[in-house]
XYZ file of C-alpha atoms in Angstrom:
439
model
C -24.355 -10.096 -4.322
C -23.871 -6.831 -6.251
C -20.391 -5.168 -6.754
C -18.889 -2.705 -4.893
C -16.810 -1.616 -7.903
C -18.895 0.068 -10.685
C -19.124 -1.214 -14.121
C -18.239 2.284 -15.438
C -14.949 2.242 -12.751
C -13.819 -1.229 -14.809
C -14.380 0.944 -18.376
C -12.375 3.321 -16.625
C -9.274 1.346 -16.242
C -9.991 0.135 -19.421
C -9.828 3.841 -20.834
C -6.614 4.490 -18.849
C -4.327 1.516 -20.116
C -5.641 2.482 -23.819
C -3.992 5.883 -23.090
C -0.240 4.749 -22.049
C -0.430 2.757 -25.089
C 1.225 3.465 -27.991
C -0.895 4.185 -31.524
C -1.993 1.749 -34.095
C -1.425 -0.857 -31.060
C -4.176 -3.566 -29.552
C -3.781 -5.474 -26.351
C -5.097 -9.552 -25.689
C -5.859 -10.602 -22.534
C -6.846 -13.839 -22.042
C -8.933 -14.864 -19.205
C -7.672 -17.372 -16.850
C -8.687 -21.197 -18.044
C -10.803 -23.561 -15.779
C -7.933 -26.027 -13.961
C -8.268 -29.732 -13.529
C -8.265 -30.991 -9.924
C -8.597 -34.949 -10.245
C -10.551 -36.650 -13.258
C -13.815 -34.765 -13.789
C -13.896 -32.658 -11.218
C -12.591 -29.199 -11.784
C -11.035 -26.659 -9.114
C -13.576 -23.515 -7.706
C -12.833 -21.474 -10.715
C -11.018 -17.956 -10.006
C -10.882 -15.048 -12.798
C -7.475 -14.161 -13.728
C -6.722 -10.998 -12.028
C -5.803 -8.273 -14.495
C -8.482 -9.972 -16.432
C -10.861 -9.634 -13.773
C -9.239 -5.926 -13.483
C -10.467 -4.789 -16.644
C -13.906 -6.283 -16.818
C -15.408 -7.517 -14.045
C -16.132 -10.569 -15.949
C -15.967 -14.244 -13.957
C -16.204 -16.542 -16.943
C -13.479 -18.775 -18.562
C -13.308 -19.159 -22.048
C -13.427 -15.682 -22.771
C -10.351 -13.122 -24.287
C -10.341 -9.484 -23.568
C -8.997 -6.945 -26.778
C -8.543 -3.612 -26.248
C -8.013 -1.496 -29.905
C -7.694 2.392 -29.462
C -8.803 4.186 -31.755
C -11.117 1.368 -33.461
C -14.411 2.801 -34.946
C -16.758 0.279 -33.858
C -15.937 -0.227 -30.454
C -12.777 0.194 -28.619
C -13.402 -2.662 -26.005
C -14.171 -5.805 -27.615
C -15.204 -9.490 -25.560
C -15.130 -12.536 -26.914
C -17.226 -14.732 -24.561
C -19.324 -17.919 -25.225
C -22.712 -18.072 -25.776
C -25.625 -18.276 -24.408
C -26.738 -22.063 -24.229
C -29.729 -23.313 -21.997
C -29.010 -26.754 -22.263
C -25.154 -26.179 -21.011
C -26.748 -23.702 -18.348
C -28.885 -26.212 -17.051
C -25.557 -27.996 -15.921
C -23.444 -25.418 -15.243
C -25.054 -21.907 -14.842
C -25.957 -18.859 -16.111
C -23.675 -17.602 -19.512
C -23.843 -13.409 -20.161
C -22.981 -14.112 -23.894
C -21.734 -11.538 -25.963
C -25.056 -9.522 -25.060
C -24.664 -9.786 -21.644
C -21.115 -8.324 -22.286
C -22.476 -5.422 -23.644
C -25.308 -4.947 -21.777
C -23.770 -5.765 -18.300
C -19.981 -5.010 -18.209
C -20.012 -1.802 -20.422
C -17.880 -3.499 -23.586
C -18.511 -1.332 -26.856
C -18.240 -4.596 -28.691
C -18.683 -8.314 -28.016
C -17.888 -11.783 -30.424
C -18.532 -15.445 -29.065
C -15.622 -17.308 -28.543
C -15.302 -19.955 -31.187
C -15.519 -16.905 -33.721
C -12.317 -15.737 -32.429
C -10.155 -17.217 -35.087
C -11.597 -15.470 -37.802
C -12.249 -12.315 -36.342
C -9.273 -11.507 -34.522
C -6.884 -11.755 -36.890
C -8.548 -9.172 -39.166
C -8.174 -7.129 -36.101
C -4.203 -7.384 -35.892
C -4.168 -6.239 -39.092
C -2.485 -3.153 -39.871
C -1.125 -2.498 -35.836
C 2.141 -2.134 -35.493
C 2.233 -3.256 -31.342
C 0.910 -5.781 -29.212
C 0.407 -5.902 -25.600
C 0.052 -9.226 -24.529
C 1.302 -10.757 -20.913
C 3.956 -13.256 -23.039
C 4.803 -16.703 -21.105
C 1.791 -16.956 -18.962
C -0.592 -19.459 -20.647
C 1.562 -21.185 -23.619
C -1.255 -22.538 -24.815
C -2.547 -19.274 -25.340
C 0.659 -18.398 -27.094
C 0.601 -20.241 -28.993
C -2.609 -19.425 -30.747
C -1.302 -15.148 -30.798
C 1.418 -16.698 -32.666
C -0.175 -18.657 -35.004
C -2.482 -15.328 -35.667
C 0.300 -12.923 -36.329
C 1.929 -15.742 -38.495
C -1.317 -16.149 -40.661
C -0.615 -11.917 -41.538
C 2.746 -12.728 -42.147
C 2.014 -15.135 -44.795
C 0.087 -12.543 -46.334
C 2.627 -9.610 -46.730
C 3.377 -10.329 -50.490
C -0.688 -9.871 -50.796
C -0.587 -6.441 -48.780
C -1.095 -7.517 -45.232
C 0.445 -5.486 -42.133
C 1.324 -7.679 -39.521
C 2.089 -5.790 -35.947
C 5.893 -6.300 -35.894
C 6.530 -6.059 -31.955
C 5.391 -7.342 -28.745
C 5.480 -5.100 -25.708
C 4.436 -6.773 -21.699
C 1.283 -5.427 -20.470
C 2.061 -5.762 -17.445
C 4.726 -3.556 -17.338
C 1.918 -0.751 -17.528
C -1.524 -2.480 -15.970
C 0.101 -3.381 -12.731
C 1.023 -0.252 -11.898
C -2.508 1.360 -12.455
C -3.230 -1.904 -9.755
C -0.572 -0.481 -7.189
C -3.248 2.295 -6.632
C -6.698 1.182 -5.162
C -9.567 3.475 -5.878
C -12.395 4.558 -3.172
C -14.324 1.273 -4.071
C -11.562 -0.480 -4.531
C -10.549 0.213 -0.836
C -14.410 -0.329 0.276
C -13.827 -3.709 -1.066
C -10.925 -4.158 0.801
C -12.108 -2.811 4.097
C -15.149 -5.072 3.842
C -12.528 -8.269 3.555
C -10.729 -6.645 6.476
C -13.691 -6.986 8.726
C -14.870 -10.074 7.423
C -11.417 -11.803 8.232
C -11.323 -9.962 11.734
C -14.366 -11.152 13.001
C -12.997 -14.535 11.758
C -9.642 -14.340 13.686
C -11.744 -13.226 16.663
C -14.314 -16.403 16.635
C -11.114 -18.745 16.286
C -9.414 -16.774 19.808
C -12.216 -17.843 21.364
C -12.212 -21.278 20.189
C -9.032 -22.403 20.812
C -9.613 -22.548 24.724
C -11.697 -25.516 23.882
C -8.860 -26.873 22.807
C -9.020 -29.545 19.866
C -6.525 -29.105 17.216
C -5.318 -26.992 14.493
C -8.105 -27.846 11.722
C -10.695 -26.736 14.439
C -9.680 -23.026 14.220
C -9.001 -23.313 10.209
C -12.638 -24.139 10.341
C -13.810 -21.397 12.203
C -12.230 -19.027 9.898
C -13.868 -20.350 6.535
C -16.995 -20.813 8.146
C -17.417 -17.130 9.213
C -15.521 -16.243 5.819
C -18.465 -17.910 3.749
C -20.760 -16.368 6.281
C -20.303 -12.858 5.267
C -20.471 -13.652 1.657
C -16.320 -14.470 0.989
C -16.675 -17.634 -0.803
C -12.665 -18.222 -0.543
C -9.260 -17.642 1.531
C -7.123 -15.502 -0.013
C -4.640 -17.852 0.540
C -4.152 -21.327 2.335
C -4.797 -20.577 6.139
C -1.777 -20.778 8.032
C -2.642 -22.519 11.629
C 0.510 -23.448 13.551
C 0.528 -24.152 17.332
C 3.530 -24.392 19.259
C 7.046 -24.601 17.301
C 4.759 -24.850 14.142
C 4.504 -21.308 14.268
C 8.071 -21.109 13.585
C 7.363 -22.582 10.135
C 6.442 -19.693 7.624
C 4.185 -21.237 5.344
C 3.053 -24.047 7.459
C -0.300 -25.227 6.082
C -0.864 -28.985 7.241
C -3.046 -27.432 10.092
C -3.296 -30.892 11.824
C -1.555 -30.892 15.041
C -3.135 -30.967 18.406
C -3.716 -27.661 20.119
C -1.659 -27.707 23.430
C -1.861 -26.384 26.939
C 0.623 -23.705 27.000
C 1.362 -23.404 23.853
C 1.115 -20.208 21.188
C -1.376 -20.738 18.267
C -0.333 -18.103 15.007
C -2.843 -17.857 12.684
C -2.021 -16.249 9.057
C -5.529 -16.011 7.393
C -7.767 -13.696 5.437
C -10.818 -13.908 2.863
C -10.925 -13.184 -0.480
C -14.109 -10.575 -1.148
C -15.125 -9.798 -4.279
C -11.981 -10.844 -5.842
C -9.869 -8.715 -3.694
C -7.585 -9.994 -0.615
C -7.171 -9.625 3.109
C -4.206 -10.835 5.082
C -4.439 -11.003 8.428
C -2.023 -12.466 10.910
C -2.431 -12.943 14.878
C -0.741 -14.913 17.487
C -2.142 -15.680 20.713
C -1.616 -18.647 23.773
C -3.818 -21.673 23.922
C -4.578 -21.593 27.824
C -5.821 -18.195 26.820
C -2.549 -16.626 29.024
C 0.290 -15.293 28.493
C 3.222 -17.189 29.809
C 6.692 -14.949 30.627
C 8.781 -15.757 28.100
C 5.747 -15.924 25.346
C 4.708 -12.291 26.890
C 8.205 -10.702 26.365
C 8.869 -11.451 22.665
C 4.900 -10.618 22.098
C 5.862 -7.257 23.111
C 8.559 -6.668 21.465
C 6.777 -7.986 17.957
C 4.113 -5.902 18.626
C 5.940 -2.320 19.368
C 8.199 -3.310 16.086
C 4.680 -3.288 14.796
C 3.391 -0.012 15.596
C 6.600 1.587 14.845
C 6.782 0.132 11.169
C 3.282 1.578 10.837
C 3.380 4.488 12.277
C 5.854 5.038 9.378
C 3.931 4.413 6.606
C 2.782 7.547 4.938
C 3.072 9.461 1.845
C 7.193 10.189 1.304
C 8.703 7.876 3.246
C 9.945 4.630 0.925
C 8.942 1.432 1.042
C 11.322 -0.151 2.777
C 10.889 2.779 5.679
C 8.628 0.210 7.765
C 10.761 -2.727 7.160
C 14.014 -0.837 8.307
C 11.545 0.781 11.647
C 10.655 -2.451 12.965
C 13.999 -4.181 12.108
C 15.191 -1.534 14.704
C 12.948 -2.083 17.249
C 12.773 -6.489 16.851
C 17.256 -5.970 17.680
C 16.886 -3.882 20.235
C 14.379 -6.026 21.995
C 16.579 -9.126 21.288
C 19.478 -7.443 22.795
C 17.615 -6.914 25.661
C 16.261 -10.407 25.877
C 19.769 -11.374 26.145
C 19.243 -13.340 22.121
C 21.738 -11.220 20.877
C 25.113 -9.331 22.146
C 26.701 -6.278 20.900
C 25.063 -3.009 19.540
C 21.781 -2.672 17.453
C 24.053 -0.683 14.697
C 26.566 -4.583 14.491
C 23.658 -6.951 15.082
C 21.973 -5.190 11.990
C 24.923 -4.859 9.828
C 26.340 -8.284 10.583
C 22.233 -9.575 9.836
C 22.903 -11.776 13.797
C 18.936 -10.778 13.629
C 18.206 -13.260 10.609
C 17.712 -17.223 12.291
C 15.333 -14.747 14.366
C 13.673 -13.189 11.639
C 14.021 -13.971 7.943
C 10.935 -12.162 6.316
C 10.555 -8.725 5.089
C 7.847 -6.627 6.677
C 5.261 -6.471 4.935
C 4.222 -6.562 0.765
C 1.501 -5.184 -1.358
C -1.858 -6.237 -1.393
C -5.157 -6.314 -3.302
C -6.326 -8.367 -5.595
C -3.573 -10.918 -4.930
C -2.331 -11.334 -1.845
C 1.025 -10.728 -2.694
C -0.159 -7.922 -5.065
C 1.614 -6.308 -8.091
C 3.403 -3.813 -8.374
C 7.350 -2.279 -8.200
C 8.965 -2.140 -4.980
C 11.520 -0.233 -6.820
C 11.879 2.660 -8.917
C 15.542 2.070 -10.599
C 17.774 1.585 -8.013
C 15.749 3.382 -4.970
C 12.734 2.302 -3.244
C 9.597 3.481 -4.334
C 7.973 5.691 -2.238
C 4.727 5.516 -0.678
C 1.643 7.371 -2.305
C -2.283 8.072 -1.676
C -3.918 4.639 -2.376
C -1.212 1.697 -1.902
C -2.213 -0.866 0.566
C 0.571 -3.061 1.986
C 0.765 -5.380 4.767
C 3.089 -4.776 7.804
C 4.181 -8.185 9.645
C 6.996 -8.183 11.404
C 7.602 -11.270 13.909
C 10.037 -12.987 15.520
C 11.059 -17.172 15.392
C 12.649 -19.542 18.376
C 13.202 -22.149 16.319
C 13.006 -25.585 18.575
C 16.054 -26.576 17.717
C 18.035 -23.701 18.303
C 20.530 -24.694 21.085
C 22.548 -21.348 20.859
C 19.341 -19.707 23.046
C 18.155 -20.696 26.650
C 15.433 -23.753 26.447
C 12.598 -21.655 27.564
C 12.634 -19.416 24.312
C 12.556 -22.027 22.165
C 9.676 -23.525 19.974
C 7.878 -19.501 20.229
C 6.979 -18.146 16.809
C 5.078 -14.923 17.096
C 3.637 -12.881 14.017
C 1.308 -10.010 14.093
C 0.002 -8.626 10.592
C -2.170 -6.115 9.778
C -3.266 -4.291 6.141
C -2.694 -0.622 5.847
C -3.797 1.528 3.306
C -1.584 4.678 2.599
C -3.760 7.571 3.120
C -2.923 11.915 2.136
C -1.665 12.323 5.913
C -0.714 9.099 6.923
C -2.719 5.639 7.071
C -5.338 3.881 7.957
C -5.300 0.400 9.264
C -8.268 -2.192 7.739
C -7.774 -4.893 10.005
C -8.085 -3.454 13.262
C -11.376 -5.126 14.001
C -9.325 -8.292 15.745
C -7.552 -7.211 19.218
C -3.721 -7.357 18.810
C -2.108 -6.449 22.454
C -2.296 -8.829 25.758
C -4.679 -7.368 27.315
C -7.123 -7.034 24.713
C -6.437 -11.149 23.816
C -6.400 -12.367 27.262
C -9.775 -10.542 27.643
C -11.248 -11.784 24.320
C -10.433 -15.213 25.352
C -11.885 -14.827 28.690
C -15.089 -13.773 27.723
């Protein structure tokens, strides 16, 4: 399956975190190493992200530098090698030629020459970006290269003398998606609709939980997404009051609301996709009112994500709208103004609104600039989910609200004027479920 992204878009970023770095500096990126799931057998591998980021490349065992300024080649790949005997077992290697020829590196090393080149190639910069603390291992073997200069300072050696995050300055060129970046995304979108769709239909067959989790991978895998994005999240009845409930074994029930948090992962880049819908394929009363006050909450927190307004705009919208509608229900007492200052709204609902996505799920990226929200610009995609929980054990409420969790999510991608919504290929009001469900 070919790439939506570009090679020259990946030597692109690669050009633009070279420029916010400072001179006679080099950045090391690791890539992400292969993960032991029991024994022999290893986990589905999955690229670091910033690696991934930067190259496009999907092996382990390989370590990204970036030198500015370096005469023979600014971005350099150490990668293994090609090996036919290994590929026999285990697939197809680019090797160092493959890293020039296919990902657009100026320069390219295998990977067990890494200790004696790299070194030489510390030598004389003063800075190093390098993501400290997330592989030790890894650490440990920058250290013991800048330590090997060290030794040699009486003999004329200049060791770089200071370590500066790279993240601090990659993840925010991630906050903001490019065109292909957002085709990507929109693709994962519809996959993961379509998915959310086929399990509405399902669940009047009843069955349980695992039945619908299975619906969504296979139509995930089906159009080419070869992953969630995350663990599905398929809770019916009072586990949809759990947030992160992921067991996904309990029998589907007559009556009963099924919430499904799920979305693909497409060409390394996430959806995240949350609808809640009844069982019987109805609506009962009680299930109907606090659906529709979760889902105005949600069109007002979108319809308040655009360029200017902060980030925390479509949190404090739908937090408006999810206390007024409690009020009303007769959940709360008093004014909106004291059941939002006194937070009476939190055993209801205990999330934020939403978070940035892309290649994570719960993306990188500041949600604050200082001390003030960050506001929202041309090309950030964030989720909005607000969502309201009965837990089944909250006595303090009449019986017949109780054991109701109700999310609705979609992914929205701030556009010049506004924003556009990438999810809305899966009905999200009553009629449009009931209907889906009847067909």
């Amino acid at each position: 399956m070919s790439s939506i992204v570009p090679v020259k878009e990946f030597a692109a970023r690669r050009r633009k975190l070279m420029d916010v770095m400072a001179p006679d500096s080099i950045a090391i990126l690791p890539a992400a190493p292969e993960r032991v799931r029991n024994r022999d057998v290893l986990h589905p591998y999955r690229q670091d992200s910033d690696f991934f980021y930067l190259t496009g490349f999907d092996e382990p065992d390989a370590v990204l530098v970036l030198i500015p300024g370096r005469e023979h080649g600014e971005s350099v790949l150490f990668c293994k090698e090609r090996n036919p005997e290994k590929e026999l077992w285990d697939g197809f290697l680019a090797g160092p030629e493959g890293a020039i020829e296919r990902f657009g590196m100026d320069d390219a090393f295998p990977i067990s020459d890494i200790d004696d080149i790299l070194p030489g190639m510390l030598e004389g910069r003063s800075r190093i970006y390098y993501p400290l603390g997330k592989d030790h291992q890894f650490d440990t073997r920058v250290m013991d290269w800048v330590k090997s200069l060290r030794a040699k300072v009486r003999t004329g050696a200049h060791p770089p003398g200071e370590f500066v995050s790279l993240e601090h300055f990659l993840h925010d060129l991630r906050l903001f998606k490019s065109a292909n970046e957002i085709k990507v995304m929109a693709k994962a979108g519809e996959i993961s609709a379509e998915a959310h769709c086929r399990a509405m239909k399902r669940a009047r067959k009843g069955g349980f939980e695992y039945h619908l989790e299975a619906e969504l991978i296979h139509t995930f895998m089906e159009h080419g997404a070869r992953s969630t994005a995350y663990p599905s999240i398929v809770g019916g009845g009072p586990n949809a009051c759990i947030l992160h409930y992921i067991e996904n074994r309990a029998p589907l029930k007559e009556g009963d609301l099924v919430l499904i948090d799920a979305g693909c992962e497409y060409q390394c880049y996430a959806s995240d996709i949350t609808r809640t819908f009844p069982v019987s394929g109805k609506f009962s009363p009680e299930q109907r009112a606090l659906y529709e006050v979760v889902l105005a909450a949600q069109y007002e927190a979108i319809d308040a994500v655009r360029p200017g307004n902060h980030w925390n705009h479509s949190h404090e919208a739908a937090l408006r709208v999810l206390t007024r509608g409690l009020i009303d229900l007769g959940l709360l007492s008093g004014t909106v103004e004291e059941a939002i200052a006194g937070e009476a709204y939190k055993p209801f609902f205990m999330h934020r609104t939403g978070h940035w996505l892309g290649m994570d799920v719960h993306d990188v990226g500041d949600y604050k600039v200082g001390d003030a929200w960050r506001q929202l610009e041309p090309g950030m995609v964030l989720t909005v989910e607000p969502g309201l929980y009965i837990a089944p054990d909250n006595t303090d409420v009449d019986e017949k609200w109780r054991g109701i969790g109700i999310r609705i999510e979609d992914d929205v991608v701030v556009t010049k004027d506004g924003c556009r919504v990438l999810t809305d290929g899966v009905p999200k009001t009553i009629t449009e479920i009931e209907a889906l469900m009847a067909d």
